[in-house]
Short mmCIF file of C-alpha atoms in Angstrom, two decimals:
data_model
loop_
_atom_site.label_atom_id
_atom_site.label_comp_id
_atom_site.label_asym_id
_atom_site.label_seq_id
_atom_site.Cartn_x
_atom_site.Cartn_y
_atom_site.Cartn_z
CA UNK A 1 0.00 0.00 0.00
CA UNK A 2 1.41 3.39 -1.01
CA UNK A 3 2.17 5.84 1.77
CA UNK A 4 0.59 9.30 1.83
CA UNK A 5 2.77 11.90 0.17
CA UNK A 6 3.12 15.57 0.92
CA UNK A 7 2.51 17.85 -2.04
CA UNK A 8 3.14 21.59 -2.27
CA UNK A 9 1.45 23.16 -5.30
CA UNK A 10 2.15 26.84 -5.71
CA UNK A 11 -1.13 27.77 -7.39
CA UNK A 12 -3.10 26.05 -4.60
CA UNK A 13 -0.95 26.62 -1.52
CA UNK A 14 -0.47 30.33 -2.19
CA UNK A 15 -3.49 32.58 -1.97
CA UNK A 16 -3.05 34.31 -5.31
CA UNK A 17 -5.52 37.06 -4.41
CA UNK A 18 -3.63 38.03 -1.23
CA UNK A 19 -0.72 40.21 -2.36
CA UNK A 20 1.06 40.17 1.01
CA UNK A 21 0.87 36.38 1.36
CA UNK A 22 1.93 35.95 -2.24
CA UNK A 23 5.00 38.15 -1.71
CA UNK A 24 6.03 36.24 1.43
CA UNK A 25 5.59 32.82 -0.18
CA UNK A 26 7.37 33.76 -3.41
CA UNK A 27 10.44 34.70 -1.35
CA UNK A 28 10.48 31.15 0.11
CA UNK A 29 9.98 29.25 -3.15
CA UNK A 30 13.67 28.71 -3.84
CA UNK A 31 14.09 26.97 -0.47
CA UNK A 32 10.97 24.90 -1.07
CA UNK A 33 12.18 23.63 -4.45
CA UNK A 34 15.71 23.03 -3.17
CA UNK A 35 14.41 20.77 -0.40
CA UNK A 36 11.93 18.89 -2.60
CA UNK A 37 12.71 15.26 -3.41
CA UNK A 38 11.00 15.67 -6.77
CA UNK A 39 9.63 18.60 -8.76
CA UNK A 40 6.84 18.11 -11.29
CA UNK A 41 5.92 20.83 -13.78
CA UNK A 42 2.41 20.74 -15.22
CA UNK A 43 2.29 22.25 -18.71
CA UNK A 44 -1.44 21.95 -19.27
CA UNK A 45 -4.07 19.43 -20.28
CA UNK A 46 -3.10 16.41 -22.36
CA UNK A 47 -4.02 16.40 -26.03
CA UNK A 48 -4.37 13.57 -28.51
CA UNK A 49 -0.85 14.21 -29.85
CA UNK A 50 0.93 14.68 -26.51
CA UNK A 51 2.10 11.09 -26.13
CA UNK A 52 3.41 11.01 -29.68
CA UNK A 53 5.22 14.32 -29.14
CA UNK A 54 6.93 13.09 -25.98
CA UNK A 55 7.98 9.85 -27.69
CA UNK A 56 9.39 11.84 -30.61
CA UNK A 57 11.35 14.12 -28.28
CA UNK A 58 12.83 11.13 -26.47
CA UNK A 59 13.85 9.61 -29.81
CA UNK A 60 15.46 12.85 -30.99
CA UNK A 61 17.32 13.13 -27.72
CA UNK A 62 18.86 9.70 -28.26
CA UNK A 63 19.80 10.47 -31.87
CA UNK A 64 21.18 13.97 -31.50
CA UNK A 65 24.96 14.14 -31.62
CA UNK A 66 25.90 17.50 -33.15
CA UNK A 67 24.59 20.82 -31.78
CA UNK A 68 21.80 22.42 -33.77
CA UNK A 69 21.40 26.18 -34.08
CA UNK A 70 18.87 26.29 -31.25
CA UNK A 71 21.02 24.13 -28.98
CA UNK A 72 24.00 26.30 -29.79
CA UNK A 73 22.14 29.32 -28.44
CA UNK A 74 21.42 27.44 -25.20
CA UNK A 75 25.08 26.42 -24.88
CA UNK A 76 26.17 29.97 -25.60
CA UNK A 77 23.93 31.27 -22.82
CA UNK A 78 25.37 28.72 -20.39
CA UNK A 79 28.89 29.71 -21.39
CA UNK A 80 28.09 33.38 -20.93
CA UNK A 81 26.90 32.71 -17.40
CA UNK A 82 29.98 30.58 -16.69
CA UNK A 83 32.30 33.24 -18.08
CA UNK A 84 30.59 35.85 -15.96
CA UNK A 85 30.39 33.92 -12.71
CA UNK A 86 32.34 36.70 -10.99
CA UNK A 87 30.13 39.38 -12.48
CA UNK A 88 26.56 40.51 -12.03
CA UNK A 89 24.20 37.85 -13.33
CA UNK A 90 20.87 39.64 -12.85
CA UNK A 91 21.33 41.14 -16.30
CA UNK A 92 22.09 37.72 -17.77
CA UNK A 93 19.13 36.05 -16.09
CA UNK A 94 16.78 38.75 -17.36
CA UNK A 95 18.14 38.31 -20.88
CA UNK A 96 17.82 34.51 -20.78
CA UNK A 97 14.22 34.64 -19.52
CA UNK A 98 12.97 37.59 -21.58
CA UNK A 99 10.97 35.37 -23.96
CA UNK A 100 9.25 33.52 -21.10
CA UNK A 101 5.58 34.27 -20.55
CA UNK A 102 4.61 35.95 -17.31
CA UNK A 103 1.09 36.72 -16.06
CA UNK A 104 2.27 39.30 -13.53
CA UNK A 105 5.11 41.53 -14.87
CA UNK A 106 6.53 41.83 -11.35
CA UNK A 107 7.42 38.14 -11.50
CA UNK A 108 10.04 39.02 -14.13
CA UNK A 109 12.06 39.99 -11.05
CA UNK A 110 10.49 38.07 -8.20
CA UNK A 111 10.71 34.78 -10.09
CA UNK A 112 14.50 35.14 -10.31
CA UNK A 113 15.27 35.91 -6.68
CA UNK A 114 16.22 32.33 -5.87
CA UNK A 115 18.74 32.28 -8.74
CA UNK A 116 20.63 35.49 -8.02
CA UNK A 117 24.17 35.61 -6.72
CA UNK A 118 24.60 36.91 -3.21
CA UNK A 119 25.14 40.63 -3.07
CA UNK A 120 23.07 41.56 -6.11
CA UNK A 121 20.04 42.50 -4.01
CA UNK A 122 19.63 43.03 -0.29
CA UNK A 123 19.25 39.77 1.63
CA UNK A 124 16.04 41.17 3.09
CA UNK A 125 14.62 42.15 -0.30
CA UNK A 126 11.10 40.77 -0.38
CA UNK A 127 8.53 40.59 -3.18
CA UNK A 128 5.88 43.27 -2.77
CA UNK A 129 2.86 42.90 -5.02
CA UNK A 130 1.28 46.07 -3.64
CA UNK A 131 3.76 48.19 -5.62
CA UNK A 132 3.19 49.13 -9.25
CA UNK A 133 5.31 47.41 -11.91
CA UNK A 134 7.39 50.48 -12.76
CA UNK A 135 8.09 51.12 -9.07
CA UNK A 136 9.31 47.52 -8.60
CA UNK A 137 11.61 47.81 -11.62
CA UNK A 138 12.93 51.17 -10.42
CA UNK A 139 13.68 49.85 -6.92
CA UNK A 140 15.46 46.79 -8.34
CA UNK A 141 17.53 48.93 -10.70
CA UNK A 142 18.68 51.26 -7.92
CA UNK A 143 19.31 48.52 -5.35
CA UNK A 144 21.18 46.22 -7.72
CA UNK A 145 23.24 49.05 -9.21
CA UNK A 146 24.16 50.44 -5.80
CA UNK A 147 25.16 47.05 -4.38
CA UNK A 148 27.13 45.85 -7.40
CA UNK A 149 28.71 49.18 -8.28
CA UNK A 150 27.66 48.69 -11.90
CA UNK A 151 25.16 50.31 -14.26
CA UNK A 152 24.82 47.34 -16.61
CA UNK A 153 21.05 47.31 -16.18
CA UNK A 154 20.95 50.50 -18.25
CA UNK A 155 21.56 48.21 -21.21
CA UNK A 156 18.01 46.88 -20.79
CA UNK A 157 16.49 50.32 -21.41
CA UNK A 158 15.05 51.22 -24.80
CA UNK A 159 13.32 54.44 -25.77
CA UNK A 160 9.54 54.14 -25.90
CA UNK A 161 9.32 50.86 -23.98
CA UNK A 162 7.17 52.55 -21.31
CA UNK A 163 3.85 53.93 -22.58
CA UNK A 164 3.86 56.45 -19.71
CA UNK A 165 6.38 59.21 -20.46
CA UNK A 166 6.62 60.32 -16.83
CA UNK A 167 8.58 57.17 -15.94
CA UNK A 168 12.35 57.86 -15.95
CA UNK A 169 13.99 56.61 -19.14
CA UNK A 170 16.70 54.86 -17.07
CA UNK A 171 14.14 52.45 -15.59
CA UNK A 172 14.13 49.28 -17.74
CA UNK A 173 10.80 47.80 -18.78
CA UNK A 174 11.59 44.12 -18.48
CA UNK A 175 8.10 43.19 -19.60
CA UNK A 176 8.42 44.92 -22.98
CA UNK A 177 8.31 42.51 -25.91
CA UNK A 178 10.11 42.43 -29.26
CA UNK A 179 13.31 44.01 -28.00
CA UNK A 180 16.66 43.42 -29.66
CA UNK A 181 19.03 40.78 -28.31
CA UNK A 182 21.50 42.27 -25.87
CA UNK A 183 25.07 42.88 -26.90
CA UNK A 184 27.57 40.34 -25.57
CA UNK A 185 27.66 40.52 -21.78
CA UNK A 186 31.41 39.97 -21.41
CA UNK A 187 32.27 43.30 -23.08
CA UNK A 188 33.04 46.15 -20.68
CA UNK A 189 33.19 49.55 -22.34
CA UNK A 190 32.65 51.63 -19.18
CA UNK A 191 34.62 49.65 -16.60
CA UNK A 192 33.76 50.44 -12.95
CA UNK A 193 31.98 53.38 -11.39
CA UNK A 194 34.11 56.22 -10.06
CA UNK A 195 31.59 57.34 -7.44
CA UNK A 196 28.40 56.09 -5.74
CA UNK A 197 25.20 56.13 -7.74
CA UNK A 198 23.22 59.33 -7.28
CA UNK A 199 19.67 60.18 -8.25
CA UNK A 200 17.37 63.08 -7.49
CA UNK A 201 13.75 63.23 -6.29
CA UNK A 202 12.90 64.68 -9.70
CA UNK A 203 13.86 61.38 -11.33
CA UNK A 204 17.33 62.26 -12.63
CA UNK A 205 20.07 59.63 -12.50
CA UNK A 206 23.52 61.24 -12.48
CA UNK A 207 26.13 59.40 -14.56
CA UNK A 208 29.71 60.08 -15.66
CA UNK A 209 30.21 59.86 -19.40
CA UNK A 210 32.78 60.07 -22.17
CA UNK A 211 31.29 61.42 -25.40
CA UNK A 212 31.93 59.46 -28.62
CA UNK A 213 30.22 62.05 -30.81
CA UNK A 214 26.77 62.75 -32.15
CA UNK A 215 25.10 60.50 -34.71
CA UNK A 216 25.37 61.88 -38.24
CA UNK A 217 23.86 59.00 -40.23
CA UNK A 218 21.81 55.86 -39.63
CA UNK A 219 20.87 52.82 -41.67
CA UNK A 220 17.59 50.97 -41.90
CA UNK A 221 16.42 48.80 -39.01
CA UNK A 222 17.88 45.33 -39.42
CA UNK A 223 15.08 42.80 -39.52
CA UNK A 224 14.62 39.76 -37.34
CA UNK A 225 16.17 36.37 -38.18
CA UNK A 226 14.24 34.31 -40.70
CA UNK A 227 13.61 37.08 -43.23
CA UNK A 228 13.90 36.66 -46.99
CA UNK A 229 17.29 36.52 -48.75
CA UNK A 230 16.59 39.88 -50.40
CA UNK A 231 16.06 41.58 -47.04
CA UNK A 232 19.19 39.96 -45.61
CA UNK A 233 21.22 41.19 -48.56
CA UNK A 234 19.91 44.74 -48.16
CA UNK A 235 21.09 45.05 -44.56
CA UNK A 236 24.54 43.61 -45.23
CA UNK A 237 25.14 46.08 -48.06
CA UNK A 238 24.27 49.04 -45.85
CA UNK A 239 27.74 48.83 -44.37
CA UNK A 240 29.30 49.62 -47.73
CA UNK A 241 26.92 52.54 -48.22
CA UNK A 242 28.15 54.12 -44.98
CA UNK A 243 31.83 54.16 -45.90
CA UNK A 244 31.73 57.58 -47.63
CA UNK A 245 30.16 59.22 -44.55
CA UNK A 246 33.16 58.21 -42.40
CA UNK A 247 36.00 59.14 -44.73
CA UNK A 248 39.31 60.21 -43.21
CA UNK A 249 37.76 60.82 -39.77
CA UNK A 250 37.85 57.13 -38.88
CA UNK A 251 39.91 56.60 -35.69
CA UNK A 252 40.68 53.02 -36.78
CA UNK A 253 42.21 53.70 -40.17
CA UNK A 254 46.00 53.56 -40.58
CA UNK A 255 48.11 53.97 -43.70
CA UNK A 256 47.54 51.27 -46.29
CA UNK A 257 44.41 49.80 -44.70
CA UNK A 258 41.11 49.47 -46.48
CA UNK A 259 38.46 51.25 -44.40
CA UNK A 260 35.63 49.01 -45.51
CA UNK A 261 37.74 45.94 -44.86
CA UNK A 262 38.54 47.08 -41.32
CA UNK A 263 34.88 47.53 -40.46
CA UNK A 264 33.65 44.43 -42.23
CA UNK A 265 36.12 42.26 -40.37
CA UNK A 266 35.58 43.74 -36.93
CA UNK A 267 32.28 45.62 -36.68
CA UNK A 268 29.71 42.89 -36.19
CA UNK A 269 31.14 41.53 -32.98
CA UNK A 270 34.45 40.75 -34.66
CA UNK A 271 36.08 40.23 -31.26
CA UNK A 272 33.55 37.52 -30.45
CA UNK A 273 35.92 34.73 -31.47
CA UNK A 274 38.47 35.93 -28.91
CA UNK A 275 35.88 35.87 -26.12
CA UNK A 276 33.86 32.74 -26.75
CA UNK A 277 34.42 29.66 -28.91
CA UNK A 278 32.00 29.47 -31.82
CA UNK A 279 31.37 26.56 -34.14
CA UNK A 280 31.48 28.58 -37.35
CA UNK A 281 33.82 31.54 -36.86
CA UNK A 282 37.43 30.47 -37.33
CA UNK A 283 39.24 33.61 -38.44
CA UNK A 284 38.91 37.22 -39.50
CA UNK A 285 39.55 36.05 -43.05
CA UNK A 286 36.17 34.33 -42.97
CA UNK A 287 34.47 37.65 -42.22
CA UNK A 288 36.25 39.23 -45.15
CA UNK A 289 35.49 36.35 -47.49
CA UNK A 290 31.76 36.33 -46.77
CA UNK A 291 31.20 40.07 -46.79
CA UNK A 292 33.36 40.90 -49.80
CA UNK A 293 31.49 38.15 -51.64
CA UNK A 294 28.21 39.81 -50.71
CA UNK A 295 29.30 43.22 -51.97
CA UNK A 296 30.71 41.83 -55.22
CA UNK A 297 28.08 39.19 -55.96
CA UNK A 298 25.08 39.26 -58.22
CA UNK A 299 21.56 38.85 -56.85
CA UNK A 300 21.44 35.20 -57.93
CA UNK A 301 24.73 34.42 -56.16
CA UNK A 302 23.79 36.29 -52.99
CA UNK A 303 21.06 33.89 -51.87
CA UNK A 304 23.69 31.21 -51.31
CA UNK A 305 26.22 33.48 -49.60
CA UNK A 306 23.84 35.06 -47.11
CA UNK A 307 22.74 31.67 -45.81
CA UNK A 308 26.26 31.13 -44.50
CA UNK A 309 26.18 30.30 -40.75
CA UNK A 310 28.34 33.36 -40.08
CA UNK A 311 25.81 35.70 -41.67
CA UNK A 312 22.99 34.15 -39.68
CA UNK A 313 24.99 34.53 -36.48
CA UNK A 314 25.64 38.22 -37.11
CA UNK A 315 22.00 38.67 -38.05
CA UNK A 316 20.99 37.26 -34.66
CA UNK A 317 23.05 39.84 -32.77
CA UNK A 318 22.26 42.77 -35.04
CA UNK A 319 18.54 42.22 -35.66
CA UNK A 320 16.27 44.94 -34.36
CA UNK A 321 19.13 47.47 -34.53
CA UNK A 322 20.53 49.86 -37.12
CA UNK A 323 23.98 50.87 -38.31
CA UNK A 324 25.21 54.38 -37.51
CA UNK A 325 28.20 56.69 -37.84
CA UNK A 326 29.23 59.50 -35.48
CA UNK A 327 30.79 62.93 -35.87
CA UNK A 328 34.05 61.51 -34.48
CA UNK A 329 34.23 58.84 -37.18
CA UNK A 330 32.97 55.91 -35.11
CA UNK A 331 30.91 53.16 -36.72
CA UNK A 332 28.49 51.05 -34.75
CA UNK A 333 25.16 49.33 -34.34
CA UNK A 334 22.51 50.96 -32.17
CA UNK A 335 18.86 50.68 -31.11
CA UNK A 336 16.04 51.05 -33.61
CA UNK A 337 14.67 54.30 -32.05
CA UNK A 338 17.98 56.18 -32.47
CA UNK A 339 18.03 59.35 -34.58
CA UNK A 340 20.50 61.74 -36.17
CA UNK A 341 21.90 64.16 -33.53
CA UNK A 342 21.53 61.65 -30.70
CA UNK A 343 24.71 61.34 -28.62
CA UNK A 344 26.76 58.15 -28.22
CA UNK A 345 28.46 57.95 -24.83
CA UNK A 346 30.46 55.54 -22.73
CA UNK A 347 28.96 55.60 -19.23
CA UNK A 348 31.22 54.69 -16.33
CA UNK A 349 30.05 51.38 -14.88
CA UNK A 350 28.06 50.31 -17.96
CA UNK A 351 29.37 47.50 -20.15
CA UNK A 352 28.11 48.91 -23.46
CA UNK A 353 28.07 52.44 -24.89
CA UNK A 354 24.65 54.07 -24.69
CA UNK A 355 22.74 56.23 -27.14
CA UNK A 356 21.34 59.30 -25.35
CA UNK A 357 18.97 61.99 -26.63
CA UNK A 358 19.33 65.61 -25.48
CA UNK A 359 16.30 67.03 -23.72
CA UNK A 360 15.06 70.23 -25.31
CA UNK A 361 16.52 73.43 -23.80
CA UNK A 362 18.82 71.44 -21.51
CA UNK A 363 22.59 71.13 -21.91
CA UNK A 364 23.28 68.25 -19.55
CA UNK A 365 20.04 66.26 -19.32
CA UNK A 366 19.38 63.35 -21.66
CA UNK A 367 16.86 60.58 -22.17
CA UNK A 368 18.05 57.00 -22.65
CA UNK A 369 17.54 55.61 -26.17
CA UNK A 370 19.33 52.26 -25.84
CA UNK A 371 22.61 50.32 -25.89
CA UNK A 372 25.04 50.29 -28.79
CA UNK A 373 28.07 48.49 -30.16
CA UNK A 374 30.86 50.89 -31.17
CA UNK A 375 33.80 49.35 -32.95
CA UNK A 376 37.03 49.82 -30.99
CA UNK A 377 35.29 51.08 -27.85
CA UNK A 378 33.96 47.89 -26.24
CA UNK A 379 36.81 46.99 -23.87
CA UNK A 380 37.32 50.23 -21.96
CA UNK A 381 39.37 51.98 -24.66
CA UNK A 382 37.49 55.25 -24.12
CA UNK A 383 38.66 55.51 -20.51
CA UNK A 384 42.16 54.02 -20.74
CA UNK A 385 45.22 56.25 -20.78
CA UNK A 386 44.78 60.03 -20.64
CA UNK A 387 41.05 60.51 -20.18
CA UNK A 388 39.19 62.70 -22.65
CA UNK A 389 36.84 65.27 -21.14
CA UNK A 390 34.39 63.37 -18.93
CA UNK A 391 31.33 65.08 -17.64
CA UNK A 392 28.35 64.34 -15.44
CA UNK A 393 24.94 64.32 -17.07
CA UNK A 394 21.45 63.56 -15.84
CA UNK A 395 19.28 60.83 -17.33
CA UNK A 396 15.66 61.91 -17.12
CA UNK A 397 12.17 61.06 -18.28
CA UNK A 398 11.26 59.74 -21.68
CA UNK A 399 11.21 62.99 -23.61
CA UNK A 400 13.97 64.05 -25.93
CA UNK A 401 14.62 66.92 -28.31
CA UNK A 402 12.69 65.26 -31.13
CA UNK A 403 9.97 63.53 -29.09
#
């Protein structure tokens, strides 16, 4: 005769209508699951094809030997977390789970509390479902940034993600959908903070920046993976169209080098191969081979070239963004909402450069537009050696000069 068993079912054992009880129980869930002898996840009611689907998955699991594209993305995420085990993983966890469905947007944060490294949030930080979503996100941003001494969570901000313009633009909306994939987490353009985080009651976050110039040209928004060959070809050729707008101002160009070649080989996360092993990228020559073939090929030849694994990899990282050039000759990839005359800055404590928009009639107040990749400025180059003029600016609400 089977013995009685003790079951704890979150949807039954937690009073979902009691916000205080829900907050207290959510904080204990990691301990509950850690001490459980077995965890069962119910995905929904069975259908006529469920048994066949499970059998098929088991069969595929036994047959699979080489990593597929989807598995490669999972492995890459695991490697990112492993490579960043001494860094702040809240940003990584939020990126990994961004496609997960969530009934209550506050659970984007509360559901991760049991997975966070010690020191990222106060040990006494408790879920509070009585607070509005934007207030929860703001508190988490300030607490995590203050405790870790980093502003990497700024990289999760994108202009227009909050429908309410009174919410500070430096507060990420982690429940916003259809956002671009984040730039590689191991890059560290801004290094560490040089002073404690400061914010004002008016909603201004004070940050120390190094200006990389204003945006003077932008390309079209790069479409999501899975688009037609013609659309893929159009975005790859935009890089060649931007060469004339850079000219002799490029800070990367030395005597005898081909400007287009320099950017083709390095722009689209060219340093990726030095940071993380990839199954398809073996050398810079491969970048040059693929992209020069694209620029010199006919339309009929292009459909074969742009299905190269390398092109699909770059498309994954660049989709939802657009190419840009700056007044100082920098070339990069930025967020879709960016505009001409936006500023590109390295912010101390933030791993990626940020695109900022000047607020009308203000000289030192900006609104956050989103993160960017700037060739040659992703490993702290902007703040190494003799520092260029660095100034403190305020990041305010979601209203810029052209909003």
